[in-house]
Structures are given as structure tokens and as C-alpha cells.
Short mmCIF file of N, CA, C and O in Angstrom, two decimals:
data_model
loop_
_atom_site.label_atom_id
_atom_site.label_comp_id
_atom_site.label_asym_id
_atom_site.label_seq_id
_atom_site.Cartn_x
_atom_site.Cartn_y
_atom_site.Cartn_z
N UNK A 252 0.91 -1.49 -0.12
CA UNK A 252 -0.28 0.15 -0.23
C UNK A 252 0.89 1.29 -0.04
O UNK A 252 1.97 1.49 0.67
N UNK A 253 0.33 1.90 -0.81
CA UNK A 253 1.08 3.40 -0.83
C UNK A 253 1.10 4.14 0.57
O UNK A 253 -0.05 4.28 0.84
N UNK A 254 1.98 4.84 0.72
CA UNK A 254 1.77 5.69 2.28
C UNK A 254 2.41 6.68 1.99
O UNK A 254 2.90 7.70 1.22
N UNK A 255 0.97 8.25 2.53
CA UNK A 255 1.03 8.99 2.48
C UNK A 255 2.32 10.20 3.22
O UNK A 255 1.87 10.19 4.59
N UNK A 256 3.56 10.37 2.90
CA UNK A 256 4.40 10.74 3.80
C UNK A 256 4.31 12.09 3.90
O UNK A 256 4.14 12.41 5.37
N UNK A 257 3.59 13.02 3.25
CA UNK A 257 3.21 13.92 3.37
C UNK A 257 2.18 14.40 4.24
O UNK A 257 2.38 15.22 4.92
N UNK A 258 1.29 13.63 4.21
CA UNK A 258 0.06 13.92 5.82
C UNK A 258 1.05 13.11 6.92
O UNK A 258 0.47 14.09 7.80
N UNK A 259 1.70 12.48 7.32
CA UNK A 259 2.62 12.03 8.10
C UNK A 259 3.29 12.98 8.54
O UNK A 259 3.08 13.15 9.83
N UNK A 260 3.96 14.09 7.37
CA UNK A 260 4.79 14.77 8.02
C UNK A 260 3.75 16.13 8.68
O UNK A 260 3.74 16.58 9.53
N UNK A 261 2.92 16.35 7.91
CA UNK A 261 2.22 17.43 8.51
C UNK A 261 1.42 16.98 9.72
O UNK A 261 1.28 17.52 10.94
N UNK A 262 1.04 15.72 10.00
CA UNK A 262 0.10 15.22 11.23
C UNK A 262 1.66 15.60 12.23
O UNK A 262 1.22 16.10 13.57
N UNK A 263 2.32 15.41 12.09
CA UNK A 263 3.78 15.02 13.30
C UNK A 263 3.93 17.42 13.40
O UNK A 263 3.63 17.50 14.43
N UNK A 264 3.69 18.20 12.17
CA UNK A 264 3.77 19.48 12.70
C UNK A 264 2.74 20.08 13.54
O UNK A 264 2.80 20.54 14.29
N UNK A 265 1.59 19.28 13.15
CA UNK A 265 0.23 19.82 14.02
C UNK A 265 0.63 19.04 15.68
O UNK A 265 -0.10 19.90 16.16
N UNK A 266 0.77 17.75 15.56
CA UNK A 266 1.23 17.34 17.29
C UNK A 266 2.52 18.09 17.87
O UNK A 266 2.20 18.60 18.85
N UNK A 267 2.93 18.58 17.04
CA UNK A 267 4.24 19.43 17.76
C UNK A 267 3.87 20.73 18.00
O UNK A 267 3.64 20.90 19.41
N UNK A 268 3.00 21.24 17.28
CA UNK A 268 2.46 22.65 17.67
C UNK A 268 0.91 22.37 19.04
O UNK A 268 1.07 23.15 20.00
N UNK A 269 0.25 21.19 18.56
CA UNK A 269 -0.29 21.28 20.06
C UNK A 269 0.44 21.41 21.52
O UNK A 269 -0.01 21.63 22.26
N UNK A 270 1.55 20.14 21.27
CA UNK A 270 2.35 20.16 22.54
C UNK A 270 2.49 21.95 22.61
O UNK A 270 2.93 21.95 24.26
N UNK A 271 3.10 22.54 21.99
CA UNK A 271 4.21 23.78 22.31
C UNK A 271 2.78 24.84 22.94
O UNK A 271 2.70 25.65 23.66
N UNK A 272 1.54 24.34 22.78
CA UNK A 272 0.73 24.88 23.47
C UNK A 272 0.33 24.83 24.61
O UNK A 272 -0.71 25.62 24.87
N UNK A 273 0.70 23.69 24.87
CA UNK A 273 0.47 23.15 26.45
C UNK A 273 -0.33 21.89 26.41
O UNK A 273 -0.92 21.37 26.88
N UNK A 274 -0.16 21.35 25.09
CA UNK A 274 -1.29 19.74 25.12
C UNK A 274 -2.59 19.94 24.99
O UNK A 274 -3.21 20.93 24.85
N UNK A 275 -3.37 18.64 24.87
CA UNK A 275 -5.06 18.71 24.27
C UNK A 275 -5.38 19.10 24.99
O UNK A 275 -6.58 20.05 25.55
N UNK A 276 -5.52 19.22 26.56
CA UNK A 276 -6.48 20.07 28.01
C UNK A 276 -6.00 21.59 27.91
O UNK A 276 -7.30 22.14 27.78
N UNK A 277 -4.79 21.92 27.26
CA UNK A 277 -4.96 23.38 27.18
C UNK A 277 -5.60 23.91 26.51
O UNK A 277 -6.06 24.89 26.30
N UNK A 278 -5.13 23.38 24.94
CA UNK A 278 -6.39 23.76 24.17
C UNK A 278 -7.93 23.56 23.98
O UNK A 278 -8.38 24.24 23.26
N UNK A 279 -8.55 22.35 24.91
CA UNK A 279 -9.31 22.63 25.14
C UNK A 279 -10.26 23.60 25.95
O UNK A 279 -11.32 24.21 25.46
N UNK A 280 -9.33 24.33 26.55
CA UNK A 280 -9.75 25.12 27.23
C UNK A 280 -9.86 26.09 26.76
O UNK A 280 -10.75 27.12 27.23
N UNK A 281 -8.64 26.47 26.15
CA UNK A 281 -9.02 27.80 24.76
C UNK A 281 -10.26 27.54 24.60
O UNK A 281 -10.90 29.09 23.96
N UNK A 282 -10.20 26.41 23.78
CA UNK A 282 -11.49 26.57 22.74
C UNK A 282 -12.90 26.48 23.48
O UNK A 282 -14.23 27.29 22.80
N UNK A 283 -12.53 25.99 24.92
CA UNK A 283 -14.15 26.60 24.99
C UNK A 283 -14.27 27.93 25.67
O UNK A 283 -15.12 28.73 26.03
N UNK A 284 -13.18 28.30 25.96
CA UNK A 284 -13.42 30.23 26.79
C UNK A 284 -13.93 30.56 24.86
O UNK A 284 -14.55 31.57 25.48
N UNK A 285 -12.82 30.56 24.18
CA UNK A 285 -13.54 31.24 22.92
C UNK A 285 -14.85 31.17 22.51
O UNK A 285 -15.78 31.84 22.29
N UNK A 286 -15.63 30.14 22.53
CA UNK A 286 -16.82 29.44 22.29
C UNK A 286 -17.61 30.19 23.25
O UNK A 286 -19.16 30.91 22.60
N UNK A 287 -17.70 30.07 24.47
CA UNK A 287 -18.34 30.34 25.63
C UNK A 287 -18.24 32.27 25.07
O UNK A 287 -19.36 32.69 25.19
N UNK A 288 -17.16 32.64 25.08
CA UNK A 288 -17.43 34.34 24.56
C UNK A 288 -18.26 34.52 23.64
O UNK A 288 -18.89 35.36 24.02
N UNK A 289 -18.17 33.55 22.32
CA UNK A 289 -19.08 34.05 21.26
C UNK A 289 -20.60 33.48 21.25
O UNK A 289 -21.18 34.62 21.18
N UNK A 290 -20.60 32.45 21.92
CA UNK A 290 -22.40 32.26 22.64
C UNK A 290 -22.69 33.33 23.55
O UNK A 290 -23.62 33.84 23.68
N UNK A 291 -22.01 33.93 24.17
CA UNK A 291 -22.86 34.64 25.23
C UNK A 291 -22.86 36.00 24.75
O UNK A 291 -24.13 36.79 25.14
N UNK A 292 -22.02 36.57 23.30
CA UNK A 292 -22.50 37.47 22.95
C UNK A 292 -23.48 37.50 21.95
O UNK A 292 -24.53 38.21 22.01
N UNK A 293 -23.84 36.51 21.62
CA UNK A 293 -25.32 36.09 20.89
C UNK A 293 -26.16 35.71 21.36
O UNK A 293 -27.39 36.60 21.51
N UNK A 294 -25.88 35.20 22.56
CA UNK A 294 -27.23 35.02 23.02
C UNK A 294 -27.39 36.17 24.06
O UNK A 294 -29.05 36.30 24.94
N UNK A 295 -26.67 37.49 24.39
CA UNK A 295 -26.67 38.65 25.33
C UNK A 295 -27.77 39.54 24.45
O UNK A 295 -27.72 40.28 24.84
N UNK A 296 -27.58 38.80 22.83
CA UNK A 296 -27.89 39.76 21.77
C UNK A 296 -29.67 40.27 21.65
O UNK A 296 -29.95 39.09 21.42
N UNK A 297 -29.84 41.92 21.44
CA UNK A 297 -31.17 41.63 20.72
C UNK A 297 -31.21 42.00 19.23
O UNK A 297 -31.84 41.44 18.84
N UNK A 298 -29.86 41.38 18.63
CA UNK A 298 -29.78 41.54 17.06
C UNK A 298 -29.46 40.42 16.24
O UNK A 298 -29.60 40.13 15.67
N UNK A 299 -28.48 39.67 17.11
CA UNK A 299 -28.10 38.51 16.76
C UNK A 299 -28.73 36.94 17.57
O UNK A 299 -29.25 37.29 18.84
N UNK A 300 -28.97 35.92 17.15
CA UNK A 300 -29.51 34.99 17.63
C UNK A 300 -28.97 33.17 17.16
O UNK A 300 -28.50 33.56 16.01
N UNK A 301 -28.91 32.09 17.80
CA UNK A 301 -28.44 30.98 17.13
C UNK A 301 -29.40 30.18 17.72
O UNK A 301 -29.92 30.16 19.06
N UNK A 302 -29.89 29.17 16.84
CA UNK A 302 -31.29 28.73 16.92
C UNK A 302 -30.79 26.97 17.46
O UNK A 302 -31.59 26.29 17.66
N UNK A 303 -29.51 26.83 17.21
CA UNK A 303 -28.89 24.99 18.11
C UNK A 303 -29.49 25.33 19.86
O UNK A 303 -29.20 26.26 20.06
N UNK A 304 -29.54 24.22 20.36
CA UNK A 304 -29.67 23.77 21.21
C UNK A 304 -28.48 24.30 21.91
O UNK A 304 -27.42 23.59 21.61
N UNK A 305 -28.63 24.47 22.92
CA UNK A 305 -26.85 24.92 23.59
C UNK A 305 -26.49 23.61 24.04
O UNK A 305 -25.18 23.78 24.21
N UNK A 306 -26.87 22.48 24.48
CA UNK A 306 -26.61 21.35 24.72
C UNK A 306 -25.83 20.68 23.03
O UNK A 306 -25.16 19.72 23.67
N UNK A 307 -26.33 21.09 22.00
CA UNK A 307 -25.80 20.36 20.81
C UNK A 307 -24.67 21.55 19.98
O UNK A 307 -24.61 21.38 18.95
N UNK A 308 -24.43 22.80 20.87
CA UNK A 308 -23.57 23.47 20.38
C UNK A 308 -22.21 23.18 19.72
O UNK A 308 -21.72 22.76 20.62
N UNK A 309 -21.62 23.39 18.33
CA UNK A 309 -20.13 23.46 18.35
C UNK A 309 -19.22 24.53 18.47
O UNK A 309 -19.38 25.47 19.07
N UNK A 310 -18.08 23.84 18.98
CA UNK A 310 -17.36 24.80 19.35
C UNK A 310 -15.92 25.07 18.59
O UNK A 310 -15.22 26.39 18.93
N UNK A 311 -16.47 25.02 17.25
CA UNK A 311 -15.76 25.37 16.30
C UNK A 311 -16.24 25.57 15.32
O UNK A 311 -15.35 26.80 14.43
N UNK A 312 -17.30 25.39 14.92
CA UNK A 312 -18.26 26.46 13.98
C UNK A 312 -19.32 27.04 14.79
O UNK A 312 -20.43 26.26 15.15
N UNK A 313 -19.43 28.19 14.62
CA UNK A 313 -20.93 29.02 15.61
C UNK A 313 -21.80 29.85 14.58
O UNK A 313 -20.97 30.93 13.96
N UNK A 314 -22.39 29.60 14.28
CA UNK A 314 -23.79 29.93 13.33
C UNK A 314 -23.99 30.81 14.14
O UNK A 314 -24.69 30.74 15.36
N UNK A 315 -24.88 31.87 13.42
CA UNK A 315 -25.81 32.64 13.86
C UNK A 315 -26.48 33.64 13.06
O UNK A 315 -26.29 33.16 11.96
N UNK A 316 -27.62 34.02 13.70
CA UNK A 316 -28.33 34.72 12.20
C UNK A 316 -28.69 36.08 12.81
O UNK A 316 -28.50 36.57 13.89
N UNK A 317 -29.12 37.07 12.05
CA UNK A 317 -29.26 38.67 12.42
C UNK A 317 -31.20 38.42 12.34
O UNK A 317 -31.62 37.68 11.57
N UNK A 318 -31.72 39.03 13.47
CA UNK A 318 -33.13 39.15 13.76
C UNK A 318 -33.40 40.19 12.61
O UNK A 318 -34.73 39.45 12.52
N UNK A 319 -32.82 41.18 11.78
CA UNK A 319 -33.09 41.33 11.00
C UNK A 319 -32.24 41.11 9.63
O UNK A 319 -31.27 41.78 9.44
N UNK A 320 -32.48 40.40 9.03
CA UNK A 320 -32.10 39.64 8.07
C UNK A 320 -31.37 40.67 6.86
O UNK A 320 -30.60 40.23 5.98
N UNK A 321 -31.93 41.31 6.24
CA UNK A 321 -31.64 42.61 5.49
C UNK A 321 -30.76 43.32 6.01
O UNK A 321 -29.82 43.90 5.51
N UNK A 322 -29.79 43.33 7.08
CA UNK A 322 -29.00 43.62 8.01
C UNK A 322 -27.39 43.00 7.37
O UNK A 322 -26.67 43.51 7.54
N UNK A 323 -28.10 41.89 6.49
CA UNK A 323 -26.38 40.79 6.46
C UNK A 323 -25.71 41.15 5.72
O UNK A 323 -24.33 40.81 6.08
N UNK A 324 -26.03 41.58 5.14
CA UNK A 324 -25.09 42.05 3.74
C UNK A 324 -24.17 43.51 3.75
O UNK A 324 -23.07 43.39 4.31
N UNK A 325 -24.86 44.71 5.11
CA UNK A 325 -24.15 45.40 5.72
C UNK A 325 -23.31 44.55 6.56
O UNK A 325 -22.02 45.58 6.66
N UNK A 326 -23.78 43.89 7.47
CA UNK A 326 -22.99 43.45 8.34
C UNK A 326 -21.51 42.58 7.88
O UNK A 326 -20.45 42.51 8.27
N UNK A 327 -21.94 41.92 6.90
CA UNK A 327 -20.34 40.84 5.83
C UNK A 327 -19.62 42.20 5.52
O UNK A 327 -18.42 42.21 5.66
N UNK A 328 -19.91 43.48 4.68
CA UNK A 328 -19.18 44.16 4.05
C UNK A 328 -18.86 45.07 5.51
O UNK A 328 -17.67 45.25 4.98
N UNK A 329 -19.31 45.24 6.72
CA UNK A 329 -18.13 46.36 7.68
C UNK A 329 -17.71 45.38 8.57
O UNK A 329 -16.68 46.07 8.46
N UNK A 330 -18.03 44.18 8.39
CA UNK A 330 -16.94 42.96 8.75
C UNK A 330 -16.16 42.26 8.00
O UNK A 330 -14.44 42.41 8.92
N UNK A 331 -16.01 42.33 6.52
CA UNK A 331 -14.57 42.91 6.22
C UNK A 331 -13.99 44.17 5.93
O UNK A 331 -12.45 44.10 6.01
N UNK A 332 -14.31 44.99 5.94
CA UNK A 332 -13.61 46.27 5.86
C UNK A 332 -12.98 46.34 7.40
O UNK A 332 -11.90 47.15 7.55
N UNK A 333 -13.29 45.64 8.88
CA UNK A 333 -13.09 45.36 9.69
C UNK A 333 -11.84 44.52 9.72
O UNK A 333 -11.26 44.10 10.90
N UNK A 334 -11.48 43.73 8.85
CA UNK A 334 -10.40 42.78 8.83
C UNK A 334 -10.93 41.50 8.98
O UNK A 334 -9.99 40.08 9.22
N UNK A 335 -11.92 41.02 9.09
CA UNK A 335 -12.83 39.97 9.53
C UNK A 335 -13.47 39.02 8.27
O UNK A 335 -14.43 39.78 7.87
N UNK A 336 -12.85 38.45 8.20
CA UNK A 336 -13.17 37.66 6.84
C UNK A 336 -13.97 35.62 6.75
O UNK A 336 -14.11 35.06 8.00
N UNK A 337 -14.79 36.08 5.91
CA UNK A 337 -15.49 34.63 5.93
C UNK A 337 -16.47 34.02 7.07
O UNK A 337 -16.34 33.07 7.54
N UNK A 338 -17.07 35.01 7.09
CA UNK A 338 -18.25 34.53 8.13
C UNK A 338 -19.58 34.96 7.59
O UNK A 338 -20.36 34.44 8.21
N UNK A 339 -19.55 34.36 6.49
CA UNK A 339 -20.83 34.02 5.14
C UNK A 339 -21.16 32.90 5.90
O UNK A 339 -20.43 31.89 5.99
N UNK A 340 -22.71 32.31 5.77
CA UNK A 340 -23.14 31.03 6.75
C UNK A 340 -23.19 30.47 5.37
O UNK A 340 -22.75 30.52 4.30
N UNK A 341 -23.05 29.13 6.08
CA UNK A 341 -23.25 27.54 4.67
C UNK A 341 -24.23 27.98 4.15
O UNK A 341 -25.55 28.14 4.31
N UNK A 342 -23.97 27.52 2.44
CA UNK A 342 -24.98 28.14 1.33
C UNK A 342 -26.51 26.78 1.53
O UNK A 342 -27.39 27.76 1.57
N UNK A 343 -26.43 26.07 2.27
CA UNK A 343 -27.64 25.42 2.41
C UNK A 343 -28.85 25.77 3.67
O UNK A 343 -29.48 25.57 4.04
N UNK A 344 -27.74 27.15 4.77
CA UNK A 344 -28.51 27.16 5.72
C UNK A 344 -28.75 28.73 5.95
O UNK A 344 -29.58 29.44 6.63
N UNK A 345 -27.55 29.42 5.25
CA UNK A 345 -28.07 31.00 4.96
C UNK A 345 -27.39 31.47 6.63
O UNK A 345 -26.87 30.47 7.51
N UNK A 346 -27.67 33.07 7.09
CA UNK A 346 -26.99 33.30 8.20
C UNK A 346 -25.75 33.21 8.01
O UNK A 346 -25.06 33.72 7.28
N UNK A 347 -24.86 33.83 9.15
CA UNK A 347 -23.80 34.02 9.60
C UNK A 347 -22.97 32.66 10.39
O UNK A 347 -23.59 31.36 10.89
N UNK A 348 -21.59 32.49 9.83
CA UNK A 348 -20.88 31.27 10.95
C UNK A 348 -19.29 31.86 10.82
O UNK A 348 -18.74 32.25 10.15
N UNK A 349 -19.41 31.86 11.84
CA UNK A 349 -17.45 32.17 12.49
C UNK A 349 -17.06 30.62 13.27
O UNK A 349 -17.60 29.86 13.55
N UNK A 350 -15.86 30.49 12.11
CA UNK A 350 -15.16 29.29 12.37
C UNK A 350 -14.00 29.16 13.20
O UNK A 350 -13.08 30.50 13.00
N UNK A 351 -13.77 28.99 14.25
CA UNK A 351 -12.97 29.33 15.42
C UNK A 351 -12.12 27.92 15.95
O UNK A 351 -12.32 27.45 16.64
N UNK A 352 -11.83 27.55 14.84
CA UNK A 352 -10.56 25.95 14.97
C UNK A 352 -9.74 26.81 16.01
O UNK A 352 -9.37 27.56 16.15
N UNK A 353 -8.52 25.59 16.18
CA UNK A 353 -7.72 25.48 17.56
C UNK A 353 -6.56 26.44 16.97
O UNK A 353 -6.46 27.37 18.50
N UNK A 354 -6.69 26.92 16.28
CA UNK A 354 -5.57 27.73 15.63
C UNK A 354 -6.14 29.25 15.98
O UNK A 354 -5.24 30.55 16.04
N UNK A 355 -7.38 29.21 15.23
CA UNK A 355 -8.16 31.19 15.91
C UNK A 355 -8.04 31.49 17.53
O UNK A 355 -8.00 30.85 18.56
N UNK A 356 -7.40 32.26 17.57
CA UNK A 356 -6.46 33.08 18.95
C UNK A 356 -7.40 33.25 19.61
O UNK A 356 -8.62 34.22 18.98
N UNK A 357 -7.45 33.70 20.79
CA UNK A 357 -8.68 34.22 21.54
C UNK A 357 -8.75 35.72 21.12
O UNK A 357 -10.03 36.54 20.68
N UNK A 358 -7.75 36.37 21.13
CA UNK A 358 -8.04 37.63 20.24
C UNK A 358 -8.46 37.65 18.69
O UNK A 358 -9.64 38.89 19.10
N UNK A 359 -8.67 36.85 17.99
CA UNK A 359 -9.83 37.34 16.94
C UNK A 359 -10.90 37.18 17.81
O UNK A 359 -12.04 37.30 17.00
N UNK A 360 -11.51 35.71 18.11
CA UNK A 360 -12.69 35.90 18.96
C UNK A 360 -13.46 37.27 19.72
O UNK A 360 -14.72 37.86 19.43
N UNK A 361 -12.46 37.79 20.34
CA UNK A 361 -12.96 39.34 21.14
C UNK A 361 -12.84 40.24 19.71
O UNK A 361 -13.35 41.17 19.64
N UNK A 362 -12.15 40.19 18.90
CA UNK A 362 -12.38 41.34 18.00
C UNK A 362 -13.52 41.11 17.35
O UNK A 362 -14.12 41.76 16.73
N UNK A 363 -14.27 39.85 17.02
CA UNK A 363 -15.32 39.76 16.10
C UNK A 363 -16.31 39.80 17.14
O UNK A 363 -17.15 40.63 16.80
N UNK A 364 -16.53 39.62 18.51
CA UNK A 364 -17.14 39.93 19.79
C UNK A 364 -17.30 41.74 19.71
O UNK A 364 -18.46 41.82 19.48
N UNK A 365 -16.20 42.32 19.79
CA UNK A 365 -15.81 43.94 19.54
C UNK A 365 -16.94 44.11 18.44
O UNK A 365 -17.61 45.43 18.62
N UNK A 366 -16.61 43.52 17.09
CA UNK A 366 -16.81 44.05 15.95
C UNK A 366 -18.66 43.83 16.23
O UNK A 366 -19.64 44.70 15.65
N UNK A 367 -19.15 42.66 16.32
CA UNK A 367 -20.71 42.50 16.96
C UNK A 367 -21.15 43.29 17.66
O UNK A 367 -22.82 44.06 17.34
N UNK A 368 -20.68 43.77 18.45
CA UNK A 368 -21.30 44.52 19.81
C UNK A 368 -21.68 46.12 18.86
O UNK A 368 -22.33 47.04 19.01
N UNK A 369 -20.36 46.86 18.23
CA UNK A 369 -20.21 47.50 18.15
C UNK A 369 -21.51 48.03 16.83
O UNK A 369 -21.82 48.94 16.13
N UNK A 370 -21.24 46.99 15.45
CA UNK A 370 -22.21 46.69 14.80
C UNK A 370 -24.07 46.79 14.99
O UNK A 370 -24.67 47.89 15.08
N UNK A 371 -24.15 46.42 16.51
CA UNK A 371 -25.45 46.17 16.94
C UNK A 371 -25.88 47.67 17.40
O UNK A 371 -26.80 47.86 17.45
N UNK A 372 -24.78 48.20 18.44
CA UNK A 372 -24.53 49.75 18.68
C UNK A 372 -25.44 50.81 17.71
O UNK A 372 -26.40 51.47 17.85
N UNK A 373 -24.78 50.43 16.48
CA UNK A 373 -25.20 51.41 15.40
C UNK A 373 -26.47 50.96 14.56
O UNK A 373 -26.99 52.14 14.04
N UNK A 374 -27.01 49.90 14.54
CA UNK A 374 -28.39 49.56 14.28
C UNK A 374 -29.49 49.95 15.33
O UNK A 374 -30.49 49.67 14.80
N UNK A 375 -29.29 50.20 16.78
CA UNK A 375 -30.29 50.20 17.26
C UNK A 375 -30.76 51.34 17.51
O UNK A 375 -30.47 52.93 17.10
#
């Protein structure tokens, strides 16, 4: 059987990176912190909402919607101008989606939350 040495090499790099971050437990704690921060911002908002049962929510992909769907285009445009990219939701679901995988730093989620709050204030 052919062996994909590149895949093995890349997996090794990822494992090294995980160790440098403090290991699996440290990554898990950071992912929980990032997801909690974003979900709290969404759940505490009058403009945004997440229809997923809290017990079933992902820590990696956070879908959310605007209570005023007509503002979605303005949100995406303003987000892009603020350097926040790839927030458009899945084509079959719509809405918005933030992917906050392992490599996304907490500061990235903080920037998104600050932008979301600012966008909401200007639309109130």
C-alpha cells in the first residue's frame, strides 16, 4: 500500500504545535473559552441569535443569524472592512458562521465580539 509521507509529516507538525500550546487539555480549555465568549455575545444580543440547542452547539463552527435579515449584507461588508473574513453562513443554511478552530487565537474571537457589539449599537 502506498504511504502518504506528506500527510504523516503534516500530522507531526500539528502534534508538535499542539504540544507547544500546552497539550490537548490546554487547547480544549482555550476552545471552550473562545466558544463561550462568542455564544454569550450572541445569546445576550437583541440583534443576533443562534437557533441551536445549547447542549448541541459546536465549539468550532458557530452559526448565528440577524433578527433583521436585511442587515446581513451590511454586516458582512462592515466585517470585511474591519478585517473579519469568511463569516458568511453555509449555503444550505444561510445566516452567518464563525469558524474558530484550534489555531484561531482568543484575540480573534474578541475582535469579532467587539465588532458585533459595535455593529449592533449602530443599528439600535
